[in-house]
Amino acid sequence: MSNDKPMLASRRAMLKKTAALAAGGATLMVAGPSRASECKPVTPKFDEIYDIIVVGSGFAGMAAAVQAAEDGAKVLVIDKMPVFGGNSTINGGAMAVAGSHLQEKEGVKDSVALMVEDMLAAGRGMNDKKMLELVCDGTAESAKWLEERGTVWKPFVQHFGGHSVPRILQTRESSGAGIIRPLIKVANKKGVTMYTQTELRGFVKNEDGRVVGVQVQSDYFWPKKRSGSPKMYGARKGVIMATGGFGRDIDFRQIQQPSLTDELDSTNHAGATADALKLMMLEGANPVHLDQIQLGPWSSPDEKGFGTASQFNTIATYQNGLVVDVRTGERFFNELADRKARADAIMTRRDDEGKPVYPVGFTNAKGAAQAQTLAWGLKYDVIKKADTLEELAKLYGMPADKLVAQVERWNEAVRTGEDKEFGRPLMQAFELKEGPWYGVRMWPKVHYCMGGVRVNTHSEVLHLVSNKPIAGLYAAGEATGGIHGASRLGACAVAEGVVTGRNAAKHAFASNTVELQLA
């Protein structure tokens, strides 16, 4: 059964409610799933009024909420799911930072310009450079800002694929929860109102066309569109959309990339859909790069979602190990290339019938020393342990002699300081000499949407036709498009979310205040 009828029924109920409440005040328009031209002026009074409303509670949403509250705004955060955090809580908690104190401590020379250069290279030059520079320039200050609000980083800097130098900070928990939980705690102390199970159904605009609130379904039980009851929340200064990507919206992602069928798993949580994006597009928001959908190259076909392999491969296999084709026991790409290059390479491993031939990533005990999900991966048989390379080869059906020879070629590359096979950076590389060995089968999963709505450096959503800001409407994080171009570098989602979330909050708070009325 289509969900359109329940949504329209809820819309009609909202219009009846606002008409009944009308008793004067500014003329408003409710814009939702119907055509914008069908919107008729109504004069509602709001159930609740705030300065700033943030839609979404991930990195961008919580950073925006805390920043706005600290600036003095009365803030509301809404999320359609039953818990806060979205994809950010299951994210690996890694943040790319140019000029961190850990880089300085370890003698790593980095700069904002170099980080911009790396992200432009990964994005194949498709990036919005002004927004890219804004993000990179804000990483060091925002990382410190997070620390001051309770985030604890591991005491070492990491080197992720596609980055020229080690610049990755990661939370102590190896999870985005190490950022989200402290921010929620601060938000609560600052008096931020936070509602779960509250789904956005449309925007409220005044007669000047400015977004001054949202139409929502309160007490909503996702994904039951008929659940809950309609309410109106007013925003005197602006609405910030921090609604993430659409990686789990199979129908919508197939429109953009037909090959991304339901046969391809995703690391995203179940609520990562295109609903909010569509509502912004109905308001005239300019969608950019929607077909640029990233596959995470560190996932395993032996578990659902993000799982245990993703963290293991990110911190152990790719930084300290090798990935080989099981048919040859040999490498076939640079393990520290950007995500797109790695995912594309892995997706080529197929048999004559086009079926996947899952490559194996592996490292030894030294390489896996910092992998916090190793024990869980072993417990659920996603990661396998072997005392010797010959035993590892047997576990995965690889030619043992070829695998041993490949490891020796790698060790020679480390000794000489040059990877002649694939040009991998060797700044933190070491020889793989002793077991035990740990291996995992690998296959990409839908992970991140580089596309979204276009914004300017004030985080204002830009109109498709006029290219001017849609007054009162801001966006941050994965809900926006253009920053990453064709491919996002690892650990840049946290950087983007926190920096742009705070940026949106600052500019929304500085905007003009609209007077609204309570019911």
mmCIF file of N, CA, C and O in Angstrom, residues 7-8 12 31-32 65 74 80 101 121 140 149 201 210 273 307 342 354 381 385 458 479 507 511:
data_model
loop_
_atom_site.group_PDB
_atom_site.id
_atom_site.type_symbol
_atom_site.label_atom_id
_atom_site.label_comp_id
_atom_site.label_asym_id
_atom_site.label_seq_id
_atom_site.Cartn_x
_atom_site.Cartn_y
_atom_site.Cartn_z
ATOM 1 N N MET A 7 -0.061 10.319 4.305
ATOM 2 C CA MET A 7 0.629 11.592 4.443
ATOM 3 C C MET A 7 -0.289 12.742 4.070
ATOM 4 O O MET A 7 -0.337 13.775 4.728
ATOM 5 N N LEU A 8 -1.098 12.565 2.992
ATOM 6 C CA LEU A 8 -2.008 13.621 2.581
ATOM 7 C C LEU A 8 -3.130 13.794 3.585
ATOM 8 O O LEU A 8 -3.594 14.903 3.835
ATOM 9 N N ARG A 12 -4.125 17.188 5.501
ATOM 10 C CA ARG A 12 -5.460 17.780 5.578
ATOM 11 C C ARG A 12 -5.856 18.046 7.024
ATOM 12 O O ARG A 12 -6.449 19.073 7.356
ATOM 13 N N ALA A 31 3.870 24.173 3.383
ATOM 14 C CA ALA A 31 4.363 23.506 2.188
ATOM 15 C C ALA A 31 4.841 22.118 2.548
ATOM 16 O O ALA A 31 5.718 21.955 3.372
ATOM 17 N N GLY A 32 4.246 21.122 1.946
ATOM 18 C CA GLY A 32 4.607 19.744 2.270
ATOM 19 C C GLY A 32 4.624 18.877 1.042
ATOM 20 O O GLY A 32 5.049 19.316 -0.029
ATOM 21 N N ALA A 65 22.826 22.258 17.256
ATOM 22 C CA ALA A 65 21.990 22.506 18.431
ATOM 23 C C ALA A 65 22.802 23.065 19.590
ATOM 24 O O ALA A 65 22.397 24.035 20.246
ATOM 25 N N LYS A 74 16.973 29.659 21.777
ATOM 26 C CA LYS A 74 16.062 28.633 22.263
ATOM 27 C C LYS A 74 15.949 27.613 21.141
ATOM 28 O O LYS A 74 15.531 27.943 20.031
ATOM 29 N N LYS A 80 12.992 11.607 13.631
ATOM 30 C CA LYS A 80 11.866 10.705 13.377
ATOM 31 C C LYS A 80 12.043 9.332 14.016
ATOM 32 O O LYS A 80 11.058 8.609 14.206
ATOM 33 N N HIS A 101 46.667 18.766 17.613
ATOM 34 C CA HIS A 101 47.755 18.695 18.583
ATOM 35 C C HIS A 101 48.461 17.348 18.523
ATOM 36 O O HIS A 101 49.648 17.247 18.818
ATOM 37 N N ALA A 121 41.336 15.814 -4.898
ATOM 38 C CA ALA A 121 41.799 14.662 -5.673
ATOM 39 C C ALA A 121 40.811 13.507 -5.549
ATOM 40 O O ALA A 121 40.454 12.859 -6.545
ATOM 41 N N ALA A 140 40.452 21.881 12.896
ATOM 42 C CA ALA A 140 41.279 21.931 14.109
ATOM 43 C C ALA A 140 40.510 22.579 15.259
ATOM 44 O O ALA A 140 40.493 22.066 16.385
ATOM 45 N N ARG A 149 33.884 19.639 25.134
ATOM 46 C CA ARG A 149 32.520 19.232 25.459
ATOM 47 C C ARG A 149 32.406 17.736 25.722
ATOM 48 O O ARG A 149 31.301 17.193 25.750
ATOM 49 N N ARG A 201 7.019 16.698 8.102
ATOM 50 C CA ARG A 201 6.066 16.496 7.017
ATOM 51 C C ARG A 201 5.986 17.691 6.060
ATOM 52 O O ARG A 201 5.382 17.610 5.012
ATOM 53 N N ARG A 210 9.501 33.243 3.592
ATOM 54 C CA ARG A 210 10.533 32.784 4.521
ATOM 55 C C ARG A 210 10.039 31.561 5.291
ATOM 56 O O ARG A 210 8.887 31.502 5.727
ATOM 57 N N THR A 273 16.605 7.695 4.697
ATOM 58 C CA THR A 273 15.811 7.772 3.482
ATOM 59 C C THR A 273 15.873 9.170 2.873
ATOM 60 O O THR A 273 16.445 10.090 3.448
ATOM 61 N N GLY A 307 28.737 -3.590 11.049
ATOM 62 C CA GLY A 307 29.354 -4.793 11.574
ATOM 63 C C GLY A 307 30.693 -4.593 12.279
ATOM 64 O O GLY A 307 31.064 -3.491 12.666
ATOM 65 N N ARG A 342 39.383 2.134 -4.043
ATOM 66 C CA ARG A 342 39.406 0.812 -3.412
ATOM 67 C C ARG A 342 38.124 0.036 -3.678
ATOM 68 O O ARG A 342 38.151 -1.152 -4.018
ATOM 69 N N GLY A 354 29.888 -13.446 -13.348
ATOM 70 C CA GLY A 354 29.635 -12.139 -12.766
ATOM 71 C C GLY A 354 29.373 -12.146 -11.280
ATOM 72 O O GLY A 354 29.056 -11.102 -10.696
ATOM 73 N N ASP A 381 32.805 -15.262 13.822
ATOM 74 C CA ASP A 381 33.423 -15.921 12.676
ATOM 75 C C ASP A 381 33.462 -15.044 11.428
ATOM 76 O O ASP A 381 33.498 -15.545 10.311
ATOM 77 N N LYS A 385 41.305 -16.521 12.429
ATOM 78 C CA LYS A 385 42.669 -16.493 12.943
ATOM 79 C C LYS A 385 43.456 -17.691 12.430
ATOM 80 O O LYS A 385 42.936 -18.808 12.338
ATOM 81 N N HIS A 458 27.277 30.330 4.119
ATOM 82 C CA HIS A 458 26.490 30.617 5.323
ATOM 83 C C HIS A 458 25.580 29.449 5.666
ATOM 84 O O HIS A 458 24.737 29.558 6.563
ATOM 85 N N ALA A 479 23.222 16.012 4.427
ATOM 86 C CA ALA A 479 22.040 16.526 3.729
ATOM 87 C C ALA A 479 22.423 17.474 2.604
ATOM 88 O O ALA A 479 21.624 17.735 1.702
ATOM 89 N N HIS A 507 25.081 31.272 11.694
ATOM 90 C CA HIS A 507 24.432 32.174 10.739
ATOM 91 C C HIS A 507 22.925 32.257 10.972
ATOM 92 O O HIS A 507 22.330 33.331 10.787
ATOM 93 N N SER A 511 20.615 35.781 12.087
ATOM 94 C CA SER A 511 19.597 36.263 11.149
ATOM 95 C C SER A 511 18.508 37.059 11.861
ATOM 96 O O SER A 511 18.421 37.065 13.097
#
